Coordinates of C-alpha atoms in Angstrom, one line a residue:
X1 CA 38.8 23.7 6.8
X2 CA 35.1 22.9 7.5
X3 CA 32.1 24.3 7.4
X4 CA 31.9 28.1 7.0
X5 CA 28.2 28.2 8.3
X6 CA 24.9 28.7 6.2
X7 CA 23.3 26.4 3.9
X8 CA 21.1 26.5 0.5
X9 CA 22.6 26.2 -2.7
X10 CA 25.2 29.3 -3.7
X11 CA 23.6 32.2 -5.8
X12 CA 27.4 32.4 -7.3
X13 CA 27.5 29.6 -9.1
X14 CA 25.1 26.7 -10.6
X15 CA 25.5 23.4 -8.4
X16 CA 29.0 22.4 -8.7
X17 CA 31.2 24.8 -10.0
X18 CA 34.1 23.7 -12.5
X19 CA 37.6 22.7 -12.1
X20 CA 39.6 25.3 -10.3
X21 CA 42.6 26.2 -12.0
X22 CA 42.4 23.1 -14.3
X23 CA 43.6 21.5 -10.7
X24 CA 41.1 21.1 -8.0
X25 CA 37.9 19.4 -8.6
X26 CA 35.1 20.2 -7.0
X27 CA 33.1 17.3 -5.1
X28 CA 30.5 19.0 -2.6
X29 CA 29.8 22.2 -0.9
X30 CA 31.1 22.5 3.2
X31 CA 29.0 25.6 3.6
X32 CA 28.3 29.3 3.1
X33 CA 28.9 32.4 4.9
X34 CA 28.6 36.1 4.2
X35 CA 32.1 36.3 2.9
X36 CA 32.2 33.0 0.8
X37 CA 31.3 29.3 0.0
X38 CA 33.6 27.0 0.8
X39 CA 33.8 23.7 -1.1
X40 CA 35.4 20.3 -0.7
X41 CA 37.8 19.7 -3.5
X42 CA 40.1 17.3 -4.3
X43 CA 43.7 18.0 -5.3
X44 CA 44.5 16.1 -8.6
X45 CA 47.7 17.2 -9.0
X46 CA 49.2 15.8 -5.4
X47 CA 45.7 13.7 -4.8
X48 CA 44.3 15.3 -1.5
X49 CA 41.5 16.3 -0.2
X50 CA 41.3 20.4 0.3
X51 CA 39.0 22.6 1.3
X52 CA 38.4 25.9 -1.3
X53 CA 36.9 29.1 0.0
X54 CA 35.5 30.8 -3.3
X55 CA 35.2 34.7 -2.2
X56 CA 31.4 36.2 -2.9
X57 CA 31.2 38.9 -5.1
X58 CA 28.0 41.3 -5.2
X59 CA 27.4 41.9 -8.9
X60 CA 26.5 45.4 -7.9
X61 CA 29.6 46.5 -6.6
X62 CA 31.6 48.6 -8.6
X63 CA 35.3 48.3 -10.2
X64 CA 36.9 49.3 -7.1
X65 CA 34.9 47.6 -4.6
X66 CA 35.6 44.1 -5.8
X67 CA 39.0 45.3 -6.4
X68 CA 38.6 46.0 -2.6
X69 CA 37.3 42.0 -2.1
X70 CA 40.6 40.7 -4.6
X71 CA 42.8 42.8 -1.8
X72 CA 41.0 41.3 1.1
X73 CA 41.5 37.7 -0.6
X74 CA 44.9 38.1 -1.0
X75 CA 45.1 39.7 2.6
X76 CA 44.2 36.3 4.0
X77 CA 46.3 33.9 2.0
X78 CA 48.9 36.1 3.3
X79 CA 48.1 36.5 6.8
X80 CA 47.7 32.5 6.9
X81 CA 50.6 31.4 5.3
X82 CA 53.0 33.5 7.7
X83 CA 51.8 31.2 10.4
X84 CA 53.1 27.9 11.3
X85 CA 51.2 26.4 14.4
X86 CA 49.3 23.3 15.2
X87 CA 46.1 25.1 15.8
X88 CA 46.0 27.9 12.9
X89 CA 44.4 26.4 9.3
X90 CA 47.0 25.7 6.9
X91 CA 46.7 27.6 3.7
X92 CA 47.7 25.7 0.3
X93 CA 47.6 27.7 -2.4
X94 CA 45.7 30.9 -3.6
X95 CA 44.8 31.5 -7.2
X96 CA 42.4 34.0 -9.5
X97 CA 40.1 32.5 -11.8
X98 CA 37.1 34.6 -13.9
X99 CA 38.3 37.8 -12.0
X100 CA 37.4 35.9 -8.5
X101 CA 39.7 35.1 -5.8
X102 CA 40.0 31.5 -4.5
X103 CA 41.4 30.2 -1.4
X104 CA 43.0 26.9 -0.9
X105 CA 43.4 25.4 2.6
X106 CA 43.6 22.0 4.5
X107 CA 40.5 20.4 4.9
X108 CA 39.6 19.8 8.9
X109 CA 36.8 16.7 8.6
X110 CA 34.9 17.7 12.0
X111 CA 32.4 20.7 13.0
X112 CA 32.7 24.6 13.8
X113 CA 32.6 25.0 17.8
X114 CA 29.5 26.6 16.7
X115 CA 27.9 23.6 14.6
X116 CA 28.6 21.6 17.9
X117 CA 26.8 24.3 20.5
X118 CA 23.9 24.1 18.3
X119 CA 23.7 20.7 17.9
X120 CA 24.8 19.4 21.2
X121 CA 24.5 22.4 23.3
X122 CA 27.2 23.6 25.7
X123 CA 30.4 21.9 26.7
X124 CA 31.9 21.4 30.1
X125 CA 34.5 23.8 31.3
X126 CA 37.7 21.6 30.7
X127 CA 36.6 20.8 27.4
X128 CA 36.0 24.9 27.0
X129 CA 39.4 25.1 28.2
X130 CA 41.5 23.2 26.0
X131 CA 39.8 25.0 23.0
X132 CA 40.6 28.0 24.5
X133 CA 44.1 27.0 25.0
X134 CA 44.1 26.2 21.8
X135 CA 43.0 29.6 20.2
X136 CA 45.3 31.1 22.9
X137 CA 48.2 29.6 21.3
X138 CA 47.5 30.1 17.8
X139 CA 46.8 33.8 18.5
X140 CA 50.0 34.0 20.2
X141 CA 51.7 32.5 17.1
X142 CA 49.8 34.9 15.2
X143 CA 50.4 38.0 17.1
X144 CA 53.9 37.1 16.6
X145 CA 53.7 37.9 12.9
X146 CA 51.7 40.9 13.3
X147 CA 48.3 39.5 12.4
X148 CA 45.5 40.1 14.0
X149 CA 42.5 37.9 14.1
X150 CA 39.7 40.0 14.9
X151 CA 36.8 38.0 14.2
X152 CA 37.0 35.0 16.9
X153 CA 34.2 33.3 17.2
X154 CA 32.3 29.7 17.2
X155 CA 32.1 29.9 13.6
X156 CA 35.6 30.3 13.2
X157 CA 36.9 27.3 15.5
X158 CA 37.1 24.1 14.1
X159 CA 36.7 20.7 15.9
X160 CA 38.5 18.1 13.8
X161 CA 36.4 14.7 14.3
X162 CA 39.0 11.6 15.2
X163 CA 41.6 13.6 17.1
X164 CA 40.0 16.5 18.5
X165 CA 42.2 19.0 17.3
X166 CA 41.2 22.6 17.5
X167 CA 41.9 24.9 14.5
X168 CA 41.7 28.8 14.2
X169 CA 40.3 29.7 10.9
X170 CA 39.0 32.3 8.5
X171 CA 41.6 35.1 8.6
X172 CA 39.3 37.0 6.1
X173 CA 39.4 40.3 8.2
X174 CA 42.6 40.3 9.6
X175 CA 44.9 42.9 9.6
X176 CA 48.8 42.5 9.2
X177 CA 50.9 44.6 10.1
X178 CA 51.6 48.1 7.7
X179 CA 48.8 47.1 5.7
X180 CA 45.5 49.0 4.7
X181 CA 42.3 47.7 6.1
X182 CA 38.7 47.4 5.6
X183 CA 38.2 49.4 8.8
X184 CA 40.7 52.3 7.6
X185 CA 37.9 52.5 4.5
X186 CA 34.7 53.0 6.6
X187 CA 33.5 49.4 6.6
X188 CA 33.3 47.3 9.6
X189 CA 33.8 43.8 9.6
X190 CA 33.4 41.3 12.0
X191 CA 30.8 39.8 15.3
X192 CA 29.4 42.4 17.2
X193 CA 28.7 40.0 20.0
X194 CA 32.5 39.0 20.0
X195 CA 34.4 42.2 19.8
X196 CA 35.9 44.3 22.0
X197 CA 35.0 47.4 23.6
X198 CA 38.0 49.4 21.8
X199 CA 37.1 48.1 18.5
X200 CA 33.5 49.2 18.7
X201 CA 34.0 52.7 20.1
X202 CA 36.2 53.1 17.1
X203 CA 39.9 52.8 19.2
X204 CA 43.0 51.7 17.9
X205 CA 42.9 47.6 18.4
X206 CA 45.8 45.3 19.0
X207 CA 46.4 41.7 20.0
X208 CA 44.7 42.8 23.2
X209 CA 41.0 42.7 21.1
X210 CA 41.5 39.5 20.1
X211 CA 42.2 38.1 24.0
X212 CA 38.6 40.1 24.7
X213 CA 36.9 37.7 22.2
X214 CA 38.8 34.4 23.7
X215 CA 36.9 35.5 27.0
X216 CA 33.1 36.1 25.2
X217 CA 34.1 32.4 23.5
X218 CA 35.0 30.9 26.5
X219 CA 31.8 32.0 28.0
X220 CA 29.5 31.3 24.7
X221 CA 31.3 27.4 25.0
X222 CA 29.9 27.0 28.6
X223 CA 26.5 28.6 27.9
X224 CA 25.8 28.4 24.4
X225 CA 25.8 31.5 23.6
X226 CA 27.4 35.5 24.1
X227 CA 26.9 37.0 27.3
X228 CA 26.5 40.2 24.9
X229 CA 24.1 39.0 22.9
X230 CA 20.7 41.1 22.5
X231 CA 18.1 42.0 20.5
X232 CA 19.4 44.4 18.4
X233 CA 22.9 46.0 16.9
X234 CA 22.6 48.8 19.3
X235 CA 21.4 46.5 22.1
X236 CA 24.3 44.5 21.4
X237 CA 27.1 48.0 21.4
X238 CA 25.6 49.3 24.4
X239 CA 26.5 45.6 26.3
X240 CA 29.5 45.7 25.0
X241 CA 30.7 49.3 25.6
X242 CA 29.1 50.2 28.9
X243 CA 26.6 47.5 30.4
X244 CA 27.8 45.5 33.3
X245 CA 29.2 42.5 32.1
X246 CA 27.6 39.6 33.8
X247 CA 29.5 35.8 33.2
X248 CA 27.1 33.0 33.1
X249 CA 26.7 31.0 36.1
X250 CA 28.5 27.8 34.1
X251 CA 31.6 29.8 33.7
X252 CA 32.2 28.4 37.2
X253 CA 35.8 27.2 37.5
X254 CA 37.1 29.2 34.4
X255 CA 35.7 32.4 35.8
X256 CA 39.7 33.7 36.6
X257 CA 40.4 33.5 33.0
X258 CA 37.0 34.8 31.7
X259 CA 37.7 37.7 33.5
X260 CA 41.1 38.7 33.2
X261 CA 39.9 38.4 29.6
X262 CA 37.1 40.2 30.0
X263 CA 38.7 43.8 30.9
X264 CA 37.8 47.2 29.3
X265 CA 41.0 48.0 30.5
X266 CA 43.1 47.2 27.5
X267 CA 46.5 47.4 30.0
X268 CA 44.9 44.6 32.5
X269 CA 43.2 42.2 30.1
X270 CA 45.3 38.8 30.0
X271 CA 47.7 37.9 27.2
X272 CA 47.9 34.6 25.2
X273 CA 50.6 33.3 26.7
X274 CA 49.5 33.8 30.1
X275 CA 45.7 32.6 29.0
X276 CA 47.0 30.1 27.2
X277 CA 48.9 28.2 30.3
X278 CA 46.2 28.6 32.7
X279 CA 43.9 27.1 30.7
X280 CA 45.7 24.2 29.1
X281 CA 46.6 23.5 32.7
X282 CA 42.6 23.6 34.3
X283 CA 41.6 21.4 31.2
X284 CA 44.7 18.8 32.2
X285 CA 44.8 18.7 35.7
X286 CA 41.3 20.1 36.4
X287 CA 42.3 22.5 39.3
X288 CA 41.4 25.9 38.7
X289 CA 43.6 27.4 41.9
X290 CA 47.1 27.3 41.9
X291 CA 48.2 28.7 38.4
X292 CA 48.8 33.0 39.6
X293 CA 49.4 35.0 36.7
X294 CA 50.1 38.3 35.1
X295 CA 47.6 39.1 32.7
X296 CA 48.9 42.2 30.9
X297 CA 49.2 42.3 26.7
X298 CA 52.7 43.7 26.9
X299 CA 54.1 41.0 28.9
X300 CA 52.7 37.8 28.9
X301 CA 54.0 36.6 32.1
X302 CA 53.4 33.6 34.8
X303 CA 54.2 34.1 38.4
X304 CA 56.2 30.9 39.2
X305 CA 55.2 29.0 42.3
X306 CA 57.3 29.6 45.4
X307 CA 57.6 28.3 49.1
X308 CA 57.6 30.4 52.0
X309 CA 54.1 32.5 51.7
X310 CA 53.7 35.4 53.6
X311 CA 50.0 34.7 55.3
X312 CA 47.7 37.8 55.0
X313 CA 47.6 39.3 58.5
X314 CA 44.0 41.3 57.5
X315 CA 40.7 39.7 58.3
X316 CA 38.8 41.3 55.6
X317 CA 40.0 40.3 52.4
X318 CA 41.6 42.5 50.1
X319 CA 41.0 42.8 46.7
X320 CA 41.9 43.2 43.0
X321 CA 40.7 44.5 39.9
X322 CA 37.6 42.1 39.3
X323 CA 37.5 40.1 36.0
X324 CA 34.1 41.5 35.1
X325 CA 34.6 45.5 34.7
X326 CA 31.3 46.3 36.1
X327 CA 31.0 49.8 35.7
X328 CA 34.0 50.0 34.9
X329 CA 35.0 53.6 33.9
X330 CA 35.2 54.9 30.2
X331 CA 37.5 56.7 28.6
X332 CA 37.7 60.2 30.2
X333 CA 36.9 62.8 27.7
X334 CA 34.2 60.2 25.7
X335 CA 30.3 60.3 27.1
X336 CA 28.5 56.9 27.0
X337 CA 26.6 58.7 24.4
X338 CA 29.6 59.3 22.1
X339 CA 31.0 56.0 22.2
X340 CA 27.8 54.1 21.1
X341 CA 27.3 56.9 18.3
X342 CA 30.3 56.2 16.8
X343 CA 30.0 52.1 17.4
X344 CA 26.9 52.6 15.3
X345 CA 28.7 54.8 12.7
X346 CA 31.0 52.0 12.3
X347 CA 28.7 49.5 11.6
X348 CA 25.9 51.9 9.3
X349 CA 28.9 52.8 7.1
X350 CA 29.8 48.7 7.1
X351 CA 26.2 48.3 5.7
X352 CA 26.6 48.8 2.2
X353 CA 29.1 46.8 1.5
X354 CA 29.2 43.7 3.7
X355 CA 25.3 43.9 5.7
X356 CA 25.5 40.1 5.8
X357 CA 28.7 40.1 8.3
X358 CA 26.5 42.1 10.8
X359 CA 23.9 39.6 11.2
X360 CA 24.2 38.4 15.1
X361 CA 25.0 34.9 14.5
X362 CA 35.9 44.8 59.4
X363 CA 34.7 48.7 61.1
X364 CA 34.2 52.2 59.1
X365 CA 35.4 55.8 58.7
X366 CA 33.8 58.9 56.6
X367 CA 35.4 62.0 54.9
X368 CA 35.7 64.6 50.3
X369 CA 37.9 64.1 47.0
X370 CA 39.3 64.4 43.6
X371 CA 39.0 61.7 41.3
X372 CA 42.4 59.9 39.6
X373 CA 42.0 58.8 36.0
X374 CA 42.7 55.2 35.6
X375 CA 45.8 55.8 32.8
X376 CA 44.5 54.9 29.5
X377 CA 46.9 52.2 27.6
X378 CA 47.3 54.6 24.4
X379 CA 48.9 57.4 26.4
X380 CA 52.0 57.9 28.2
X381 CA 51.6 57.3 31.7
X382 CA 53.1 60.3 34.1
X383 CA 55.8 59.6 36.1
X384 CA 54.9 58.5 39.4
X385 CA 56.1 61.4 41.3
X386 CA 55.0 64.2 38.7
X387 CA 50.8 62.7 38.8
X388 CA 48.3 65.3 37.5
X389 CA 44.7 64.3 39.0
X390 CA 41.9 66.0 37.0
X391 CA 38.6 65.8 39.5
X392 CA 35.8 63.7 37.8
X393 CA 31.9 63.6 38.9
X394 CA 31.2 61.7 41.8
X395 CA 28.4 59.0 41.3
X396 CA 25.2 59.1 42.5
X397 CA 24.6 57.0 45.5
X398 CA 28.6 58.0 46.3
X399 CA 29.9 60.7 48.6
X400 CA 33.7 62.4 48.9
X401 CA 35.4 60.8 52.1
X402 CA 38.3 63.0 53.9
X403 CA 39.6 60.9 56.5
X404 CA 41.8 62.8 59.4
X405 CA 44.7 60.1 58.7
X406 CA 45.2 61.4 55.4
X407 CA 43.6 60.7 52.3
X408 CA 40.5 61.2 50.4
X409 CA 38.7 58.4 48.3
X410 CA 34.7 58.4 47.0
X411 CA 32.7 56.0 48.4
X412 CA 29.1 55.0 48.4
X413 CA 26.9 56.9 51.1
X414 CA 26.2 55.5 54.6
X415 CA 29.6 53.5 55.2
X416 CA 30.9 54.1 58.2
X417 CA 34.5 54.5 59.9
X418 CA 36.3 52.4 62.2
X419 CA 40.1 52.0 63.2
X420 CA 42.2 48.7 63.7
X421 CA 45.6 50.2 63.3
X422 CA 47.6 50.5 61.0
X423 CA 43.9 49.7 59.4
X424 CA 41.1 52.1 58.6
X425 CA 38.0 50.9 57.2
X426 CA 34.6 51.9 56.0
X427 CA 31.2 49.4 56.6
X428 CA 28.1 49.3 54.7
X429 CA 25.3 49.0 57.0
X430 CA 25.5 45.6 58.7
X431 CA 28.9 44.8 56.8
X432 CA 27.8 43.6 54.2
X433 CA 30.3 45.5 52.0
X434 CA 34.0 47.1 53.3
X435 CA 36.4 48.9 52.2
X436 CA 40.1 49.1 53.9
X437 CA 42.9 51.8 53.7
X438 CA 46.5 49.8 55.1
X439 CA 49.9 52.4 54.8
X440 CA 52.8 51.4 56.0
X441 CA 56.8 51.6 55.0
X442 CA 57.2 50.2 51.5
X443 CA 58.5 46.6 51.1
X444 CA 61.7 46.7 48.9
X445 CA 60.7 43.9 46.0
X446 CA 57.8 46.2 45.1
X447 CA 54.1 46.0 45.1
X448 CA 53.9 43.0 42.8
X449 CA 56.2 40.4 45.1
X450 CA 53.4 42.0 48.1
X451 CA 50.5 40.8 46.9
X452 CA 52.5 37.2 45.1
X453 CA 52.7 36.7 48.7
X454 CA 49.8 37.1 49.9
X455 CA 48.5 34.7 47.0
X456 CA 50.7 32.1 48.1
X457 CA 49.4 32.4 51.3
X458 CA 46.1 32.9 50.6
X459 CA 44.9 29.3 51.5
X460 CA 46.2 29.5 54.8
X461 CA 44.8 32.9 55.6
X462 CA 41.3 33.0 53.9
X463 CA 39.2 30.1 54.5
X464 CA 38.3 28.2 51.3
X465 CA 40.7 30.5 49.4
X466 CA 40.3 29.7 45.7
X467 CA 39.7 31.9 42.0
X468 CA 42.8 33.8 42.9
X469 CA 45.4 35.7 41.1
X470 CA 47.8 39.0 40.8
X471 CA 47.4 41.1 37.9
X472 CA 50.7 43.9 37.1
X473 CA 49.6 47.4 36.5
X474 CA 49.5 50.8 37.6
X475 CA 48.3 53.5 39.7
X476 CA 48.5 56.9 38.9
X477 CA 51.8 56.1 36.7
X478 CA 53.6 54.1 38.8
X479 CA 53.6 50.5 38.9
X480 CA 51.0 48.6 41.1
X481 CA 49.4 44.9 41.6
X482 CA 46.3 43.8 41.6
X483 CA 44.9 40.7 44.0
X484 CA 41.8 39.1 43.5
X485 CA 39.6 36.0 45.2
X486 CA 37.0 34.3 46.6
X487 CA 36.8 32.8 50.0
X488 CA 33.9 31.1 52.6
X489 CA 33.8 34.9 54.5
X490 CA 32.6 35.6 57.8
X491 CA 30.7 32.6 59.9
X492 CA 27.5 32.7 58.7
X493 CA 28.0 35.4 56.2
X494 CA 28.5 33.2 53.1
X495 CA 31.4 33.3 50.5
X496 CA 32.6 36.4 49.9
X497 CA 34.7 38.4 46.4
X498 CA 37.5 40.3 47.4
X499 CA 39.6 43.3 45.7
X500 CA 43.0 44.5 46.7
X501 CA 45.4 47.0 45.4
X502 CA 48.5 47.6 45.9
X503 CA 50.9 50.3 45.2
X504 CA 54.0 53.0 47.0
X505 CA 53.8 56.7 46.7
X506 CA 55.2 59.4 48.3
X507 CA 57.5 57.3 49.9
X508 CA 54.5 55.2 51.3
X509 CA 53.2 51.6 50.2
X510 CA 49.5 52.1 50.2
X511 CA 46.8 48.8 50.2
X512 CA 43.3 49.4 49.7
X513 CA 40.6 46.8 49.3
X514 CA 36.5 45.9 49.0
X515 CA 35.3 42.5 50.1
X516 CA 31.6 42.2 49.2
X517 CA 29.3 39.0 48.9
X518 CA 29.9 37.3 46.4
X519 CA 26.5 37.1 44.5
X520 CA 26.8 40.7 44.8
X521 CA 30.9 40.8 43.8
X522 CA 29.8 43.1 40.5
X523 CA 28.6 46.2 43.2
X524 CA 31.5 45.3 44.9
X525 CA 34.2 45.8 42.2
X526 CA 32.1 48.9 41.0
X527 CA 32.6 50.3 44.7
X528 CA 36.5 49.0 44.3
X529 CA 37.1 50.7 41.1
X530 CA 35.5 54.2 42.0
X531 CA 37.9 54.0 44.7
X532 CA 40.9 52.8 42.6
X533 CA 40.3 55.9 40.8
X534 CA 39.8 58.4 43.5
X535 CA 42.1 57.7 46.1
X536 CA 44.2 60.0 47.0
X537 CA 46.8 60.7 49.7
X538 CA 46.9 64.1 51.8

């Protein structure tokens, strides 16, 4: 392990602290953070060199609050020694000495991800990929023995200086499995900048939060720094929970990934596995088309290439959920307002205890509607011929559509209606945005193998086809699939984002997409998720 950030000699002890359990000797300082010191040390017994993390204690806190730190100490050692992977820190030993806990690990001789940012400023995108791929994979590994991370960032990646290899470290707030946590005492721990939606608003978090943070990384290794970060804790919440989330320009080529990671929707944000493979495949081979995927948490699966695609018959692209939830809709049942009160609780309640962690280190139709909830991945989903639809506000700037061919869908105001059977669609002015309505006999494989095909024949339909993939998830209960892409758009319109679901019911297969510009792709996915979530067939 190497540095742990901070510098400026250690209040906790007086230059060099003492032998260690009468075992490690103490030879110079790595760094400081607001949890600990960490310390090179050599290992007299087997002669190595380690690295010792030597836990902070406020001499204020009372009996049961550093009994609290000794249970988060012995929390880590025990989270890291259950994993065995190439890219997770390995932990050595863990011992108590003058009533404070210390942590012995492998010493990495390189630099934090985020001693090299600030030093050398950004990387390039395959060298942001292969760390990614790495952290993928040790999170996987992780998540395999119930431990969460939760606390991915720069700090916490290590860059080890003749080989290169990556390394996951500081487990200090993870949570495994059945046991108590920090959270669960009113304290919250961790990088506002870095963590998800769900964990700020106070949800239950799984392996799924820790994928949200790979995405911020990914994007704070291409730009230096947090798409999220702001001026202030509550600046900072408000990005995270509810502002449109904007990737930086240099996210370029990983922009896929960054999004699939990026999802409020915890049931369509990518998995390791599936994260893990498409970026350890851009960072060897450099070609960021190619590698379709399923993101989803609950199955980290990859869509294996196949010959024979079926070309996409429909000249305005369809679409799929769009990495970047812009507007994407909150929990039903929470206001914007409550889920940013009780992010703030969170962290005010944190304050007393561990302040420090919270520093910020083509034609058109028209016609009315009832919204569809998007179902939320900590309830049961209804079945897909038993769907309950539970009207929600229209948007300002959006109007109900009831279109004579049988559906109803909210969409903005002024688009209008044109035919190209079986096709309906509905224009902006000047066609600079559209959305289509296709319904037609369902194909047997299911809505998934639909829109794999289409993919696959993506580059032979769409001109410059490229940032596309297929994402498995639902639609009013029943399963659905998701396409998304980019592609060089109408002759002199510029390139253009496009996103297309697809889904059956009623005995129907229904595809509905947006295509917008692509500089405005963000509008475009808000129009294409208002009408995920309203669309309903008459």
């Amino acid at each position: 392990m190497a540095s742990d950030g901070g510098h400026g000699v250690s209040p906790y002890t007086s230059g060099l602290p003492g032998p260690v359990a009468g075992r490690y000797r103490i030879t110079g300082r790595l760094g400081r953070g607001g949890m600990g010191t960490v310390w090179r040390a050599t290992d007299e017994l087997l002669d190595r060199q380690v690295a010792v993390k030597e836990l902070h204690f406020n001499e204020g806190l009372s009996d049961g609050e550093q009994q609290l730190y000794r249970d988060r100490a012995l929390r880590e050692a025990r989270s890291v020694a259950q994993i065995r992977h190439p890219h997770v820190v390995v932990l050595h030993d863990v011992i108590e000495q003058d009533g404070r806990p210390w942590i012995v690990m492998e010493l990495i001789d390189g630099h934090s991800l985020a001693d090299v940012l600030a030093k050398d400023g950004p990387v390039e995108p395959r060298e942001a990929a292969r760390i990614g791929a790495a952290v993928a994979g040790a999170l996987h590994a992780a998540h395999e023995r119930g431990v969460l991370h939760r606390d991915i960032k720069p700090a916490n990646v290590l860059i080890e200086r003749e080989t290169g290899r990556v390394v996951l470290t500081d487990f200090g707030i993870a949570r495994v499995s059945g046991s108590v946590t920090l959270t669960e005492t009113g304290v919250f721990v961790g990088s506002p900048e870095y963590t998800s939606p769900e964990r700020m608003s106070g949800a239950t978090a799984g392996p799924e939060s820790d994928l949200w943070s790979v995405g911020v990384l990914l994007c704070a290794s291409v730009d230096g720094h947090s798409p999220f970060r702001r001026d202030s804790i509550g600046g900072v919440l408000h990005a995270v929970v509810y502002d449109d989330i904007r990737p930086p320009a240099s996210a370029g080529p990983l922009l896929p990934v960054v999004s699939a990671l990026l999802e409020r929707d915890t049931g369509r944000r990518m998995g390791a596995v599936a994260a893990e493979l498409w970026l350890r495949t851009y960072a060897e081979t450099g070609e960021a088309t190619g590698t379709g995927h399923v993101p989803t948490v609950i199955r980290d699966t990859v869509i294996p290439p196949d010959p024979g695609p079926e070309p996409a018959q429909d000249p305005t692209p369809p679409l799929t959920p769009s990495p970047f939830p812009v507007g994407a809709p909150r929990e039903r049942g929470k206001s914007r307002r409550g889920v940013l009160v009780g992010a703030l609780l969170a962290l005010v309640l944190g304050a007393g205890v561990t302040a420090a962690v919270l520093a910020m280190n083509g034609d058109d139709g028209s016609a009315g509607t009832a919204a569809t909830p998007r179902p939320s991945s900590s309830s049961p989903a209804p079945s897909a011929a038993h769907t309950t639809r539970t009207a929600a506000p229209v948007p300002a700037g959006f109007r109900t559509v009831t279109d004579a061919s049988g559906f109803s869908v909210v969409l903005p105001s002024g688009y209008d209606r044109s035919v190209d059977p079986p096709r309906i669609f509905y224009y902006s002015p000047g066609k600079e945005f559209r959305f289509g309505v296709r319904n037609e006999v369902p194909d047997p494989n299911g809505p998934v193998a639909v829109m794999t095909a289409q993919h696959r024949g993506g580059a032979a339909a769409y001109k410059g086809y490229r940032d596309g993939f297929v994402t498995e998830t639902t639609k009013d209960g029943g399963p659905a699939a998701l396409w998304e892409f980019t592609w060089d758009g109408y002759p002199g319109g510029g390139a253009r984002r496009t996103f297309d679901l697809c889904w059956t019911e009623n005995g129907r297969q229904y595809d509905i997409w947006v295509s917008s510009p692509v500089e405005k792709s963000e509008q475009g996915r808000r129009t294409f998720d208002t009408a995920r979530d309203t669309f309903t067939p008459r």
